[in-house]
Short mmCIF file of C-alpha atoms and ligand atoms in Angstrom, two decimals:
data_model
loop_
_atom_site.label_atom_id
_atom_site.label_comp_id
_atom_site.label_asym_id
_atom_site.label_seq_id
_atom_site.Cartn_x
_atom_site.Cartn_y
_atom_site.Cartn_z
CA UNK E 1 -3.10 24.08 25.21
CA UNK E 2 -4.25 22.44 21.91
CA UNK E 3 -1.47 20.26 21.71
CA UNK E 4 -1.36 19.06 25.17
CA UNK E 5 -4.82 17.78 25.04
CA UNK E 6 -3.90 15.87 21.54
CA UNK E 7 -0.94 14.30 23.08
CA UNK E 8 -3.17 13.63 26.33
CA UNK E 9 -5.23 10.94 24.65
CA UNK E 10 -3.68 7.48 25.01
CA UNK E 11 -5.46 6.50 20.47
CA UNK E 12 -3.25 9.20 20.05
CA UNK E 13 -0.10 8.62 21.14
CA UNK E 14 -0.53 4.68 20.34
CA UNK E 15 -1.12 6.18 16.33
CA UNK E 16 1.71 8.25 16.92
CA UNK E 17 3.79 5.41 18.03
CA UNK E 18 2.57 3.01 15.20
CA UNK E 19 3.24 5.80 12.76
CA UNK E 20 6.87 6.26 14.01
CA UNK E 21 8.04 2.73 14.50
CA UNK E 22 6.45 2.74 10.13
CA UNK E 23 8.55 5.33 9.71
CA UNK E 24 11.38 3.30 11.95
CA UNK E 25 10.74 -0.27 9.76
CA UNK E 26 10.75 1.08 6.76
CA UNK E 27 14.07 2.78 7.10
CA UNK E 28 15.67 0.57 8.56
CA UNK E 29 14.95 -2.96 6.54
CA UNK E 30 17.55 -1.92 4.26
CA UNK E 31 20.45 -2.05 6.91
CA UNK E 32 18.37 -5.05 8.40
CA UNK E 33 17.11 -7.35 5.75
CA UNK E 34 20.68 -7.70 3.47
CA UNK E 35 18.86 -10.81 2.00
CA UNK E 36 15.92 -8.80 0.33
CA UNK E 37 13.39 -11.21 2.05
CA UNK E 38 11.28 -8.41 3.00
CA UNK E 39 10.36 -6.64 -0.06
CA UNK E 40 6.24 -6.37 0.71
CA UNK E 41 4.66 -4.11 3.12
CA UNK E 42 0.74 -4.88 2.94
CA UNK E 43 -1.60 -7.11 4.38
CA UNK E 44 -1.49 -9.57 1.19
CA UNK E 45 -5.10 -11.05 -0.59
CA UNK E 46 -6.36 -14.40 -0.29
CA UNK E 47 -9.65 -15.92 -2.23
CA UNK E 48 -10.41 -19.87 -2.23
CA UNK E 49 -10.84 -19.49 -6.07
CA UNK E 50 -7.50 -17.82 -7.21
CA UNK E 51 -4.92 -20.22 -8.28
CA UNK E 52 -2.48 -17.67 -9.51
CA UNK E 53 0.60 -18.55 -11.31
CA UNK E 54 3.61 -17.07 -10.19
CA UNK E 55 7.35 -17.73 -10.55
CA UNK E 56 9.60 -19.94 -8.63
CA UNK E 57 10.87 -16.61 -6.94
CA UNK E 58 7.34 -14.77 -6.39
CA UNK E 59 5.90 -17.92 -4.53
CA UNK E 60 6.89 -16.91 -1.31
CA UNK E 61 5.30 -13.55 -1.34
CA UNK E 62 2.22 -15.32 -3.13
CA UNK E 63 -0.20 -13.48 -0.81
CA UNK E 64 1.35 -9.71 -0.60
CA UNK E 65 1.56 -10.27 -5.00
CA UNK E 66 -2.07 -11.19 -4.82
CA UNK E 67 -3.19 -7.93 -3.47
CA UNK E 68 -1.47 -6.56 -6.12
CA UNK E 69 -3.08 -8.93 -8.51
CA UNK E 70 -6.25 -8.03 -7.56
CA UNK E 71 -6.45 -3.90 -8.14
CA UNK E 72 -4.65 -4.20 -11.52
CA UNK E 73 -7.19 -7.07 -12.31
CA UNK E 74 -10.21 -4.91 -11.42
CA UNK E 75 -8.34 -2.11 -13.75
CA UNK E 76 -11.04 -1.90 -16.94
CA UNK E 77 -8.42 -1.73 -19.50
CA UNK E 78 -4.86 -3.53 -19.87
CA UNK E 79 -1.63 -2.10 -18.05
CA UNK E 80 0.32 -2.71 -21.25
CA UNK E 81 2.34 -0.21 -22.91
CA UNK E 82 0.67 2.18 -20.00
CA UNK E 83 2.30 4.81 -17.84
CA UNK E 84 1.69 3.90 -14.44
CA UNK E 85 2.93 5.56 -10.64
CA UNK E 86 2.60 3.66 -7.75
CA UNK E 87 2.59 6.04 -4.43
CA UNK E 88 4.21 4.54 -1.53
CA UNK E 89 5.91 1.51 -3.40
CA UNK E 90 8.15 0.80 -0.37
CA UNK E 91 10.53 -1.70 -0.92
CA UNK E 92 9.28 -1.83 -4.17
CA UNK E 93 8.35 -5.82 -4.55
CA UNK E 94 4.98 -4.47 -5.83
CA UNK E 95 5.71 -2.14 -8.50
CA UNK E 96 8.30 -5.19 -9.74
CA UNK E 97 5.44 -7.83 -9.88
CA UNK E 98 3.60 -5.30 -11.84
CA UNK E 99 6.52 -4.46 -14.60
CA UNK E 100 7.27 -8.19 -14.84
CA UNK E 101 4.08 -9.35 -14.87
CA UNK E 102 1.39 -6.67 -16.96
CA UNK E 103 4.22 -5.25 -18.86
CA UNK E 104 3.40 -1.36 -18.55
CA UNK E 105 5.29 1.18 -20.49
CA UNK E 106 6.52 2.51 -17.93
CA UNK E 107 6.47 2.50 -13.87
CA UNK E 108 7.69 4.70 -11.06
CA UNK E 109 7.81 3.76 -7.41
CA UNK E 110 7.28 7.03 -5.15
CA UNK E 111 7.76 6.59 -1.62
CA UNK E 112 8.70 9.14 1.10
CA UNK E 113 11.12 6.81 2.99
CA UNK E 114 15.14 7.52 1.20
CA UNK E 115 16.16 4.54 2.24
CA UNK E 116 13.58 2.55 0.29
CA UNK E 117 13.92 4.49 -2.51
CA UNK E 118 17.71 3.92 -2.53
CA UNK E 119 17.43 0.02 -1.91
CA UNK E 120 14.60 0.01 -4.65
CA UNK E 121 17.30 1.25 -7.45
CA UNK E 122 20.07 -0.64 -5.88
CA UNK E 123 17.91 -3.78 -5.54
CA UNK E 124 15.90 -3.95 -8.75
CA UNK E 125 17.37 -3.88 -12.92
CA UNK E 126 14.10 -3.85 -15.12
CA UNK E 127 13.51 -2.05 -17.96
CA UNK E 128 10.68 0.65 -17.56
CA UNK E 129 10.88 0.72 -14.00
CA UNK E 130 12.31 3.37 -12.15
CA UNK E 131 12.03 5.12 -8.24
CA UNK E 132 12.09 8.57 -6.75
CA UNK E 133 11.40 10.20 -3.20
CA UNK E 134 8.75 11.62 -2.99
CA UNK E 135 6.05 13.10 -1.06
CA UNK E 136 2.24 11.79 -2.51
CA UNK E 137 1.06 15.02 -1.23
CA UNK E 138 3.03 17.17 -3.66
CA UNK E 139 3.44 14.71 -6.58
CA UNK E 140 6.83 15.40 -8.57
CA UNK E 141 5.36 14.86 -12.17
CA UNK E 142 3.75 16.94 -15.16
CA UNK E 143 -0.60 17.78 -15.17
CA UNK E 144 -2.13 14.71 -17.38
CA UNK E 145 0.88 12.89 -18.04
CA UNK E 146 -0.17 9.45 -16.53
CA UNK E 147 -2.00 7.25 -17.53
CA UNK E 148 -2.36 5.09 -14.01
CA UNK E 149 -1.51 6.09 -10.32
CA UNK E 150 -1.92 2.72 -7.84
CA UNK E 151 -1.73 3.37 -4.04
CA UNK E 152 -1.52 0.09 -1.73
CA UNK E 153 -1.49 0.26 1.68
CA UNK E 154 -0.32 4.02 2.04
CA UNK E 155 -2.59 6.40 1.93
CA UNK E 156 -4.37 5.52 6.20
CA UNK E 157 -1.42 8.14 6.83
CA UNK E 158 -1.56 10.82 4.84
CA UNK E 159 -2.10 14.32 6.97
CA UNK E 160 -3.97 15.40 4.12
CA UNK E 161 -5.72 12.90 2.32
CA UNK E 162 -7.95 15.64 -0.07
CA UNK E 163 -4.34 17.09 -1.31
CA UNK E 164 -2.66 13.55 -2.12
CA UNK E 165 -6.48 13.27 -3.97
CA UNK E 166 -6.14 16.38 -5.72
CA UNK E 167 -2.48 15.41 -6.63
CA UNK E 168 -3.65 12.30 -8.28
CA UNK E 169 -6.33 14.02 -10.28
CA UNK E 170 -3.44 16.26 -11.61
CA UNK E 171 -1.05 14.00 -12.41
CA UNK E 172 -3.66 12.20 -14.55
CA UNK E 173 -4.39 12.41 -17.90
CA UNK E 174 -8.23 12.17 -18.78
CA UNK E 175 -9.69 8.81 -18.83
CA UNK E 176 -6.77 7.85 -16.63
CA UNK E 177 -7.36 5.51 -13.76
CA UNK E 178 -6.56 5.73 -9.88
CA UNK E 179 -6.56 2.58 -7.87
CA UNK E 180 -7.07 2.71 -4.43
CA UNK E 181 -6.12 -0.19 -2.28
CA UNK E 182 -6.56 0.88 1.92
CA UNK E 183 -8.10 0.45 5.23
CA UNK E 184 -9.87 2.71 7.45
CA UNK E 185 -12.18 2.39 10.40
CA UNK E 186 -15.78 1.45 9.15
CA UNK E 187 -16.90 4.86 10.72
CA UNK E 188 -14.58 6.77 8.24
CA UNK E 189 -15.55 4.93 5.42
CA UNK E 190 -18.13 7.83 4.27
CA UNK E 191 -15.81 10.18 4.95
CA UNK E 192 -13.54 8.43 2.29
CA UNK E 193 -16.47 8.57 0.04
CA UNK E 194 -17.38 12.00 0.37
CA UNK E 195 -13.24 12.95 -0.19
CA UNK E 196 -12.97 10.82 -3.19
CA UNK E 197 -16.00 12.49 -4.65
CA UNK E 198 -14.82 16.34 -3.86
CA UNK E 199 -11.60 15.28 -5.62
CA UNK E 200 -13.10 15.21 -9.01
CA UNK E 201 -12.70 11.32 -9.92
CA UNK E 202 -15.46 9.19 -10.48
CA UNK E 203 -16.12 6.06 -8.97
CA UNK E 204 -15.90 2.71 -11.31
CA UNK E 205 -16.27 0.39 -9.00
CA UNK E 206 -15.88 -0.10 -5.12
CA UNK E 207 -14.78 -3.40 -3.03
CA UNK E 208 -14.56 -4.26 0.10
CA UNK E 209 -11.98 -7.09 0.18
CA UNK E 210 -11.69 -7.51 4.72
CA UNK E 211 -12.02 -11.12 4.27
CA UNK E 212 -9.78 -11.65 1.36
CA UNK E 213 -7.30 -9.61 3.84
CA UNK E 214 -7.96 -11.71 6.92
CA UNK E 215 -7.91 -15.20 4.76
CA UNK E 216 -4.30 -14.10 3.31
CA UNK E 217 -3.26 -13.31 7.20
CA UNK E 218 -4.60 -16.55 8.11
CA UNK E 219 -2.56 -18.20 5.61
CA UNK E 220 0.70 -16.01 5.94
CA UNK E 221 0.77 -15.32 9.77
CA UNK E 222 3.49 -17.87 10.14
CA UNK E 223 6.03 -16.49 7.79
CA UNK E 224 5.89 -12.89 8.95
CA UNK E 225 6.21 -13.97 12.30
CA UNK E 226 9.64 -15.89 11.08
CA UNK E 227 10.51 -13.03 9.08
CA UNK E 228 10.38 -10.30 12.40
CA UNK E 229 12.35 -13.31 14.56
CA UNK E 230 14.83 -13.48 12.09
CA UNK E 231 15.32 -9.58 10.89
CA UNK E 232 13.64 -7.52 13.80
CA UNK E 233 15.66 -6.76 17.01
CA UNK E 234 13.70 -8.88 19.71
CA UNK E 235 12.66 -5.70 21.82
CA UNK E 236 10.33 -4.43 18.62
CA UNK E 237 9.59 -8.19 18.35
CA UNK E 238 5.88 -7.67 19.47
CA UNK E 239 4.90 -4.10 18.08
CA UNK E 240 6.04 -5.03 14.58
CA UNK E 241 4.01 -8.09 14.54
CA UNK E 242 1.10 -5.42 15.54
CA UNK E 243 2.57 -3.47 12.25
CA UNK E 244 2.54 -6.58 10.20
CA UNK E 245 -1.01 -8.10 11.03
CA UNK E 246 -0.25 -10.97 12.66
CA UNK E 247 -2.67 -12.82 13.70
CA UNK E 248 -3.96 -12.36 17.36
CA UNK E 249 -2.45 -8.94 16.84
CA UNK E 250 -5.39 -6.00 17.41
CA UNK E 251 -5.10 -5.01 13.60
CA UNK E 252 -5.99 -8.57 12.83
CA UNK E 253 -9.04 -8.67 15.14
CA UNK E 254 -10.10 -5.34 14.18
CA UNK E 255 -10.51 -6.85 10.76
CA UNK E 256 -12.07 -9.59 12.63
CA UNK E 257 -14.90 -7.93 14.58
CA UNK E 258 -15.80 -5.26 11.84
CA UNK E 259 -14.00 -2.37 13.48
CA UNK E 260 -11.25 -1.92 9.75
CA UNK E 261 -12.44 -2.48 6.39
CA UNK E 262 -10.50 -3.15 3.87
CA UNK E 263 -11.48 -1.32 0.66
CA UNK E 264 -10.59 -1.60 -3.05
CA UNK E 265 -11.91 1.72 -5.87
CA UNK E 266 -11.13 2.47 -8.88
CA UNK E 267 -11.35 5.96 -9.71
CA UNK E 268 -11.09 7.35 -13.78
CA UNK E 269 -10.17 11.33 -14.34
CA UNK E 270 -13.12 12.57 -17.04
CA UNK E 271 -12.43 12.95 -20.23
CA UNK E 272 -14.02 16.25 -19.82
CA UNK E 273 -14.57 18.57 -17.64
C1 SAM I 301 2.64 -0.12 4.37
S1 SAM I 301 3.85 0.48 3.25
C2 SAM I 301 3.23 -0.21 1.72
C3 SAM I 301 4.34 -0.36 0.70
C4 SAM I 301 3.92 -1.04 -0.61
N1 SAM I 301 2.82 -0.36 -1.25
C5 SAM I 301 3.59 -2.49 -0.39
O1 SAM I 301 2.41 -2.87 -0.49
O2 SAM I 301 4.50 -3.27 -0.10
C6 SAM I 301 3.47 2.22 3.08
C7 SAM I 301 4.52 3.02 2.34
O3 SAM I 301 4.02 4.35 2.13
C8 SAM I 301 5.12 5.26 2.29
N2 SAM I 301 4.58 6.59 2.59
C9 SAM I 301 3.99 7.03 3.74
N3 SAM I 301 3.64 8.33 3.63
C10 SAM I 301 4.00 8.73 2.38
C11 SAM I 301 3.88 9.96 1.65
N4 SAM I 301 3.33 11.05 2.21
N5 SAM I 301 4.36 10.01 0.40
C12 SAM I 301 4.92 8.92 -0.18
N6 SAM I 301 5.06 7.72 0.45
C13 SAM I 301 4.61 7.63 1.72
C14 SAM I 301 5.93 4.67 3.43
O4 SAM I 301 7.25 5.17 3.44
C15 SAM I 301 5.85 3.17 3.07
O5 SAM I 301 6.92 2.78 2.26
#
């Protein structure tokens, strides 16, 4: 009876859809993009003041790799020599700026999706960086043995957002640092609060970045639009511009009209307890 009345409602089944056809793009860019073009799955970050320098190969993915620029940059301490997790790397283009870039002692990708994972080891040959399947809501790594856990762009999907919390607080050794890079509808947003807070991490700092993220979709509409022409089958054509943000899209306008936010924290595990 329950479950009728969930599948009844039309938000629902639309989430449900979005959530699968995720589930469907991220599995299936392997067999689809053979040319690695596609190796960032977020929103990206654009601000009129950043001129950041990247190399001849990063350029193209200068707004996704700005995103990531931005949480490490609000990190209070250097990444170097650090061992960092990033939950839901995805095709992994993240977690490679990051080794190549901040030089961390080590990094893991985790990411549900096989297929990712596999592409990620197949793809990528840097030293310190490595990538396992995984689920964030049962981490696969030792009480206080990290030093940093960075989530972009994953956590809106979680079932069970105060375990994957609670996960992260494990995994992370005291004085370590979460960063939390998401969206979530602005009448969630003290729900997040009040979840981050049961968790046991403290809150450094909190940002809300929606116009960095609509800016960078401004700028980078035009390219994932190419990028879905050129990879996507034209029947998922218009839902995976949805997925990707494009603009006109009804993620991009509920960034627009205030409905999303777009939040950056940085959480640090006490020393003591
Ligand atoms: C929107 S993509 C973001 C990927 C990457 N962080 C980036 O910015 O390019 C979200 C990723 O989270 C992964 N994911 C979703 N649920 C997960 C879970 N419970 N545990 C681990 N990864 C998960 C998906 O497979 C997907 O690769």
């Amino acid at each position: 009876m329950k479950l009728k009345k969930i599948t009844n409602s039309p938000r629902v089944l639309l989430g449900m859809f979005f959530t699968r056809l995720g589930h469907f793009v991220y599995s299936y860019a392997s067999r689809l993009d053979k040319d690695a073009e596609a190796i960032f799955l977020n929103y990206g970050y654009a601000d009129a003041n950043l001129k950041l320098e990247l190399r001849k190969e990063d350029a193209k993915n200068r707004y996704c790799i700005q995103l990531y620029n931005h949480i490490v940059a609000s990190l209070p301490v250097e990444l170097k020599g650090l061992d960092v997790l990033e939950v839901g790397s995805g095709r992994g283009g993240g977690a490679s700026y990051v080794a190549r870039y901040f030089n961390p002692g080590s990094i893991t990708g985790l990411d549900l999706c096989r297929k990712a994972v596999t592409f990620c080891t197949e793809h990528y040959a840097i030293k310190g960086m490595s990538f396992v399947c995984g689920n964030a809501l049962n981490l696969p790594f030792q009480n206080n043995s990290l030093d940093v856990v960075i989530g972009v762009e994953s956590s809106h999907g979680y079932p069970k957002i105060k375990r994957f919390f609670s996960e992260v607080d494990r995994v992370l050794k005291p004085g370590g640092y979460f960063l939390l890079s998401d969206f979530r509808n602005k009448n969630s947003l003290d729900l997040l609060r009040e979840q981050l807070r049961g968790s046991g991490l403290k809150t450094v700092k909190e940002e809300i970045i929606t116009p960095n993220i609509i800016k960078a979709l401004d700028l980078d509409s035009e390219r994932r639009e190419n990028l879905i022409k050129k990879l996507v089958p034209k029947v998922l054509h218009k839902p995976s511009m949805a997925l990707a943000g494009v603009k006109g899209t009804a993620v991009y306008k509920s960034f627009v009209t205030g409905k999303k936010e777009y939040l950056v924290f940085v959480l640090q595990k006490p020393l003591l307890r």
